Amino acid sequence: MAKISIKPENKSFEYVPGKNLLKLLLENEVFVDNPCNGKGSCGKCKIRLLEGNLPDMVETEAKLLKKEEINSGIRLSCLVVPQGDIVIEILQKEGKHKILTTGYVPDFEFNPLIHKKIFKIEKPTLENQSSFEEAICNTFDVEKFDWRLLQQREFMIGEVTGVFNGRELIGIEAGDTTDLLYGVAVDIGTTTVVTSLIDMNTGKELATASMINAQKNFGLDVLTRITYEVEHPEDSKEKLQYAIVNSINEMIGDICNKSKVDRRNIYEISIAANCTMMHFLLGIDATSIGKSPYAPIFVKSKNILAKDIGLEAAPGARLYCLPSVSAYIGADIVAGAYVCQLHKAKENVLFIDIGTNGEIVLSNHGKLLSCSCAAGPALEGMNISSGMRAAEGAIEDVKITESGIEVKVIGEQEPIGVCGSGILAVVKELIGVGLVKKDGAFIKKEKLEESDYRYNMLQLDGKKREFVLSSNPKKLLITQSDVRQVQLAKGAILSGFYALLKKANINMSELDKVVIAGQFGAHLPADSLVGIGILPEEVRDKLVYVGNSSKTGAYMALMSADVKEQIEKLAHQIDYMELGASEGYERLFMECLMFPS
Amino acid sequence: MAKISIKPENKSFEYVPGKNLLKLLLENEVFVDNPCNGKGSCGKCKIRLLEGNLPDMVETEAKLLKKEEINSGIRLSCLVVPQGDIVIEILQKEGKHKILTTGYVPDFEFNPLIHKKIFKIEKPTLENQSSFEEAICNTFDVEKFDWRLLQQREFMIGEVTGVFNGRELIGIEAGDTTDLLYGVAVDIGTTTVVTSLIDMNTGKELATASMINAQKNFGLDVLTRITYEVEHPEDSKEKLQYAIVNSINEMIGDICNKSKVDRRNIYEISIAANCTMMHFLLGIDATSIGKSPYAPIFVKSKNILAKDIGLEAAPGARLYCLPSVSAYIGADIVAGAYVCQLHKAKENVLFIDIGTNGEIVLSNHGKLLSCSCAAGPALEGMNISSGMRAAEGAIEDVKITESGIEVKVIGEQEPIGVCGSGILAVVKELIGVGLVKKDGAFIKKEKLEESDYRYNMLQLDGKKREFVLSSNPKKLLITQSDVRQVQLAKGAILSGFYALLKKANINMSELDKVVIAGQFGAHLPADSLVGIGILPEEVRDKLVYVGNSSKTGAYMALMSADVKEQIEKLAHQIDYMELGASEGYERLFMECLMFPS
């Protein structure tokens, strides 16, 4: 065991060497900003070494730090693996309102719509036989309440705690329970669902959980699931809804267990998701999203009873669904645009959420224009022959050199599959070493000398060419079809990128910043994004990572009534451009399919 | 077959002689006012004989008509049984707004809160991808709507009909469905439940149904049911609620069948009931009603989703519960007070609803004071040894003379039991012929000569004396305990009557009118009410019958948003006097137990 001490706080903890410093700090509840999720790309997780030694800098680290910083002992905690006792200084102070464990959160004031108040209800008398309902309404400043609250209780007397959603009473509890008030922030992605338990008295994230969206059984992307809905009108809405509601309920159980919180003290569940996921969540027909002119049933925010869709929390708990803009610019993107304050940007900022659907929002000094591109699930490791989600055993990075194939595996164990960032890395490398041509086709094996280091990396399955990524313990292949999946995703996103700039009449040099959002995007280094041409070479130095801004938006809405209001306004400020309907788009898409040479 | 023709309308129908004229007219959809439900007490069901013959007048009929009326051929249709072809004139015109088949309804304008509007929803385009929700909100003048409406439909285009509850959208139907809009008015009594199907476009009552409140299995009166609730905390609320909801659902099925109406076109169910029944209906704890200080959980009106308590109608149908005043002055009484416009009375009016609970409201030139008395179910034929509800085979009237016992049976068949009005009649007769003494005890059989016509009417069961009301086909007895039940009911109501007058400082001669409300009350002739001393002799000529004013109030609220508003105001204007807490009440009650001599 070795020891890490933190000055001037005089906090210290022991550790087993082997992990990087950022992980050790976060595990021991020392907050360090890390928008890129510790991927060594954002350069934010700075600490200063005061005593002891750290291993030498790698090139990436040196590039991200200024000379003065290096000279004064500053290091990037995600890129160093300490081996012995050290004393360090944390350079950012923990922002009062910056309490999510990952991702970027702007400063904001806490004033949750959900709150508690204590009151005393007088005992009725023969002279004053006032009903319980009147006693409540006279005691609290109640604008309205669901009559079903009256079903929960006998006549209560004395100290009671009222739970409010604004001026609406949503819960009555005996005694003083003001210290027990929890909320849940959820991001429902087409592929992955992430859930956070929040202490609404402090804004602290107590625990998180994530899982693959159980709707994957009905299709891997939005359109396939809508097709499923159309083809099974008898019960598809119920099945799709049950799949997601049940998953969220399970995760709530999980995070409550981890934090020893009673789920009956959860009074709000705040959810961001794309428009189709939101329809499925509420059991609302999404078929009109699947066909031109792509008009959804609803886009507005919803503040409804959580139990009305089967979510298990306090009986009166609310479900807040963030607003969407249109069928293909969902609440996840509105949340991200809000988290990044795109509407207040004083420059030209392009926001990209890379997921099964890729959405792009361009802020032209605050004027917002968006588009959406069907990237498919390949970038998240789905629909890929050896694909898997980013979990232990997944290859997340790949280097191909003359000395062979080097893979980095999550959890540092033997590889059992390839996750999204791994797919991107391997395709980038395949292009780099010339195994995949600009048009996406593998080169012919017979064109390689047998002595070429790349010769044994290719194999043939009948006429199909495949790249052998790993053989031990399990053969992991990258097939021609896998490369095509990535290529289609890349073409979709890059063409959206160009189309949006063109529509806004902004050229590449006028673009000040490119924000990469999404939990998945946070795992994609600039090298991969630019290397396979998802983004053009010119933006390499303009990339900023904000992590899962969809969940962050849901969190902020949970913790602030003002944020709810502002997000609802923001949804109306985002214009939407239907790519398919824009002139010359087909040709642009074809051009964008080309990999960089 | 004979024929009845009506002039000047030139309507006619054939009939089989044997029924009274009122019944024949109502069965053939000819409206005749009959507040006393055809009991020959109100004198309202006048017709004029133009051609043909009718049997001679009985004394009751002659008493209720003026000499001029008799001379001009006027008869009371409930008291004549025509035998041949006749031509008559109906004297009251059918009031435009007086459409319930029984009971008194004051004039009022129809403007139901629930209404329909037709609109056109434009097809979305790629340029205008507005959501269905936006299309609705832009098309209709919608203030709010339950998001669950969005679950019902795919994206609808073209002509749609919106169903509104005020400015709240509660239903969306394809095409023009404005001609299909129905409502249900319900009176839930502790003993009997009555349901009416109303065409909300015309205000017409299409069908009615009634049944014994299925909660009778949990107790015959309010307090016994509350005791059941207290003793079975695990599921009593659910069972009590299910019993009544299920009954109403069955009756709705029944009245819809009769009228060939689809229950999915029912958009409001308007319910009046006493406060305890209302708690049970909504599944709300009623235990605080059962113990001092008798403060209920709620008294205010409710306008909620009918399906939230399991009522089966249109998916968005509303349930309107009329407001109560207190635990023992329920919405049924508020409804009655409204129907009788007690708050606008320019005289002293006493309103009595005789039922399992007896409620009295005194209007002192519009100033309202109320009290409640636990009469018990005896007056409704329950908890009586040979008791039954007022159905075919029930003895509804009794005369005891020297020539024997004469009974009148509903449906003119052999008697199988005694209903409430029959119980009252027999007790009145027993007092009249001296078989029951002022203190309520049967006289001793040995005090009668064997030659006395009354001798064989009494029998002994051990030491218990019993009156043999009928022996064929079934022995029907009136026991000492039966007489005591009636006596307790009488004592409860009469003492409330006196206590209220005393509190308001009004003496008997200042009382201008006594209104008898309740479906059951309509069956109690003045002779019985005064004869056994439920009401004092002095009010005999001041009685007015209004029928089931609870159901009428529910009907009026259904048909008018203004009535809803006025009834809610009225509930606040009724003061309540707790009899048990009023000085000298116990003594007054004891005095009131005495039968008239």
PDB file of N, CA and C in Angstrom, chain B residues 190 218-230 276-277 280 286-292 294 328 356-357 374:
ATOM      1  N   THR B 190     -77.180   5.095   0.987  1.00  0.00           N
ATOM      2  CA  THR B 190     -76.610   4.035   1.804  1.00  0.00           C
ATOM      3  C   THR B 190     -77.273   2.706   1.453  1.00  0.00           C
ATOM      4  N   PHE B 218     -71.415  -5.234   3.937  1.00  0.00           N
ATOM      5  CA  PHE B 218     -70.456  -4.756   4.933  1.00  0.00           C
ATOM      6  C   PHE B 218     -71.142  -3.962   6.032  1.00  0.00           C
ATOM      7  N   GLY B 219     -72.473  -3.974   6.051  1.00  0.00           N
ATOM      8  CA  GLY B 219     -73.204  -3.227   7.066  1.00  0.00           C
ATOM      9  C   GLY B 219     -74.366  -2.505   6.435  1.00  0.00           C
ATOM     10  N   LEU B 220     -75.469  -2.348   7.223  1.00  0.00           N
ATOM     11  CA  LEU B 220     -76.669  -1.741   6.656  1.00  0.00           C
ATOM     12  C   LEU B 220     -76.670  -0.227   6.766  1.00  0.00           C
ATOM     13  N   ASP B 221     -75.885   0.303   7.679  1.00  0.00           N
ATOM     14  CA  ASP B 221     -75.837   1.757   7.756  1.00  0.00           C
ATOM     15  C   ASP B 221     -74.393   2.234   7.705  1.00  0.00           C
ATOM     16  N   VAL B 222     -74.258   3.535   7.664  1.00  0.00           N
ATOM     17  CA  VAL B 222     -72.963   4.188   7.509  1.00  0.00           C
ATOM     18  C   VAL B 222     -71.982   3.755   8.602  1.00  0.00           C
ATOM     19  N   LEU B 223     -72.449   3.754   9.847  1.00  0.00           N
ATOM     20  CA  LEU B 223     -71.527   3.479  10.956  1.00  0.00           C
ATOM     21  C   LEU B 223     -71.044   2.030  10.950  1.00  0.00           C
ATOM     22  N   THR B 224     -71.937   1.112  10.612  1.00  0.00           N
ATOM     23  CA  THR B 224     -71.529  -0.294  10.569  1.00  0.00           C
ATOM     24  C   THR B 224     -70.472  -0.501   9.489  1.00  0.00           C
ATOM     25  N   ARG B 225     -70.647   0.180   8.377  1.00  0.00           N
ATOM     26  CA  ARG B 225     -69.652   0.036   7.300  1.00  0.00           C
ATOM     27  C   ARG B 225     -68.320   0.649   7.706  1.00  0.00           C
ATOM     28  N   ILE B 226     -68.389   1.755   8.419  1.00  0.00           N
ATOM     29  CA  ILE B 226     -67.125   2.356   8.887  1.00  0.00           C
ATOM     30  C   ILE B 226     -66.455   1.407   9.875  1.00  0.00           C
ATOM     31  N   THR B 227     -67.262   0.781  10.729  1.00  0.00           N
ATOM     32  CA  THR B 227     -66.696  -0.193  11.664  1.00  0.00           C
ATOM     33  C   THR B 227     -66.025  -1.332  10.903  1.00  0.00           C
ATOM     34  N   TYR B 228     -66.689  -1.774   9.843  1.00  0.00           N
ATOM     35  CA  TYR B 228     -66.081  -2.818   9.008  1.00  0.00           C
ATOM     36  C   TYR B 228     -64.734  -2.332   8.477  1.00  0.00           C
ATOM     37  N   GLU B 229     -64.705  -1.078   8.030  1.00  0.00           N
ATOM     38  CA  GLU B 229     -63.464  -0.523   7.487  1.00  0.00           C
ATOM     39  C   GLU B 229     -62.359  -0.547   8.540  1.00  0.00           C
ATOM     40  N   VAL B 230     -62.713  -0.127   9.761  1.00  0.00           N
ATOM     41  CA  VAL B 230     -61.729  -0.076  10.836  1.00  0.00           C
ATOM     42  C   VAL B 230     -61.217  -1.479  11.162  1.00  0.00           C
ATOM     43  N   THR B 276     -70.018   9.791   3.563  1.00  0.00           N
ATOM     44  CA  THR B 276     -69.354   8.493   3.746  1.00  0.00           C
ATOM     45  C   THR B 276     -69.340   7.707   2.441  1.00  0.00           C
ATOM     46  N   MET B 277     -70.474   7.685   1.765  1.00  0.00           N
ATOM     47  CA  MET B 277     -70.540   6.973   0.480  1.00  0.00           C
ATOM     48  C   MET B 277     -69.532   7.567  -0.504  1.00  0.00           C
ATOM     49  N   PHE B 280     -66.112   6.249   0.376  1.00  0.00           N
ATOM     50  CA  PHE B 280     -65.983   4.858  -0.094  1.00  0.00           C
ATOM     51  C   PHE B 280     -65.820   4.809  -1.616  1.00  0.00           C
ATOM     52  N   ALA B 286     -62.659   6.525   5.595  1.00  0.00           N
ATOM     53  CA  ALA B 286     -63.825   7.208   6.177  1.00  0.00           C
ATOM     54  C   ALA B 286     -63.850   7.057   7.691  1.00  0.00           C
ATOM     55  N   THR B 287     -62.788   6.491   8.277  1.00  0.00           N
ATOM     56  CA  THR B 287     -62.872   6.162   9.702  1.00  0.00           C
ATOM     57  C   THR B 287     -63.052   7.402  10.573  1.00  0.00           C
ATOM     58  N   SER B 288     -62.504   8.550  10.151  1.00  0.00           N
ATOM     59  CA  SER B 288     -62.645   9.736  10.999  1.00  0.00           C
ATOM     60  C   SER B 288     -64.096  10.230  11.031  1.00  0.00           C
ATOM     61  N   ILE B 289     -64.918   9.784  10.085  1.00  0.00           N
ATOM     62  CA  ILE B 289     -66.341  10.154  10.093  1.00  0.00           C
ATOM     63  C   ILE B 289     -67.062   9.410  11.215  1.00  0.00           C
ATOM     64  N   GLY B 290     -66.485   8.264  11.609  1.00  0.00           N
ATOM     65  CA  GLY B 290     -67.161   7.414  12.574  1.00  0.00           C
ATOM     66  C   GLY B 290     -66.902   7.761  14.024  1.00  0.00           C
ATOM     67  N   LYS B 291     -66.019   8.687  14.279  1.00  0.00           N
ATOM     68  CA  LYS B 291     -65.722   9.013  15.677  1.00  0.00           C
ATOM     69  C   LYS B 291     -65.628  10.523  15.867  1.00  0.00           C
ATOM     70  N   SER B 292     -65.991  10.954  17.067  1.00  0.00           N
ATOM     71  CA  SER B 292     -65.931  12.377  17.379  1.00  0.00           C
ATOM     72  C   SER B 292     -64.509  12.858  17.138  1.00  0.00           C
ATOM     73  N   TYR B 294     -65.841  13.793  14.236  1.00  0.00           N
ATOM     74  CA  TYR B 294     -66.512  13.576  12.952  1.00  0.00           C
ATOM     75  C   TYR B 294     -65.994  14.462  11.812  1.00  0.00           C
ATOM     76  N   TYR B 328     -71.857  14.557   8.019  1.00  0.00           N
ATOM     77  CA  TYR B 328     -73.229  14.064   8.005  1.00  0.00           C
ATOM     78  C   TYR B 328     -74.221  14.934   7.237  1.00  0.00           C
ATOM     79  N   THR B 356     -81.740   6.154   5.268  1.00  0.00           N
ATOM     80  CA  THR B 356     -81.060   5.467   6.358  1.00  0.00           C
ATOM     81  C   THR B 356     -80.459   6.498   7.313  1.00  0.00           C
ATOM     82  N   ASN B 357     -79.966   7.583   6.710  1.00  0.00           N
ATOM     83  CA  ASN B 357     -79.665   8.756   7.505  1.00  0.00           C
ATOM     84  C   ASN B 357     -80.710   9.800   7.185  1.00  0.00           C
ATOM     85  N   ALA B 374     -79.446   9.800  12.747  1.00  0.00           N
ATOM     86  CA  ALA B 374     -79.249   8.420  12.318  1.00  0.00           C
ATOM     87  C   ALA B 374     -80.557   7.664  12.440  1.00  0.00           C
TER      88      ALA B 374
END
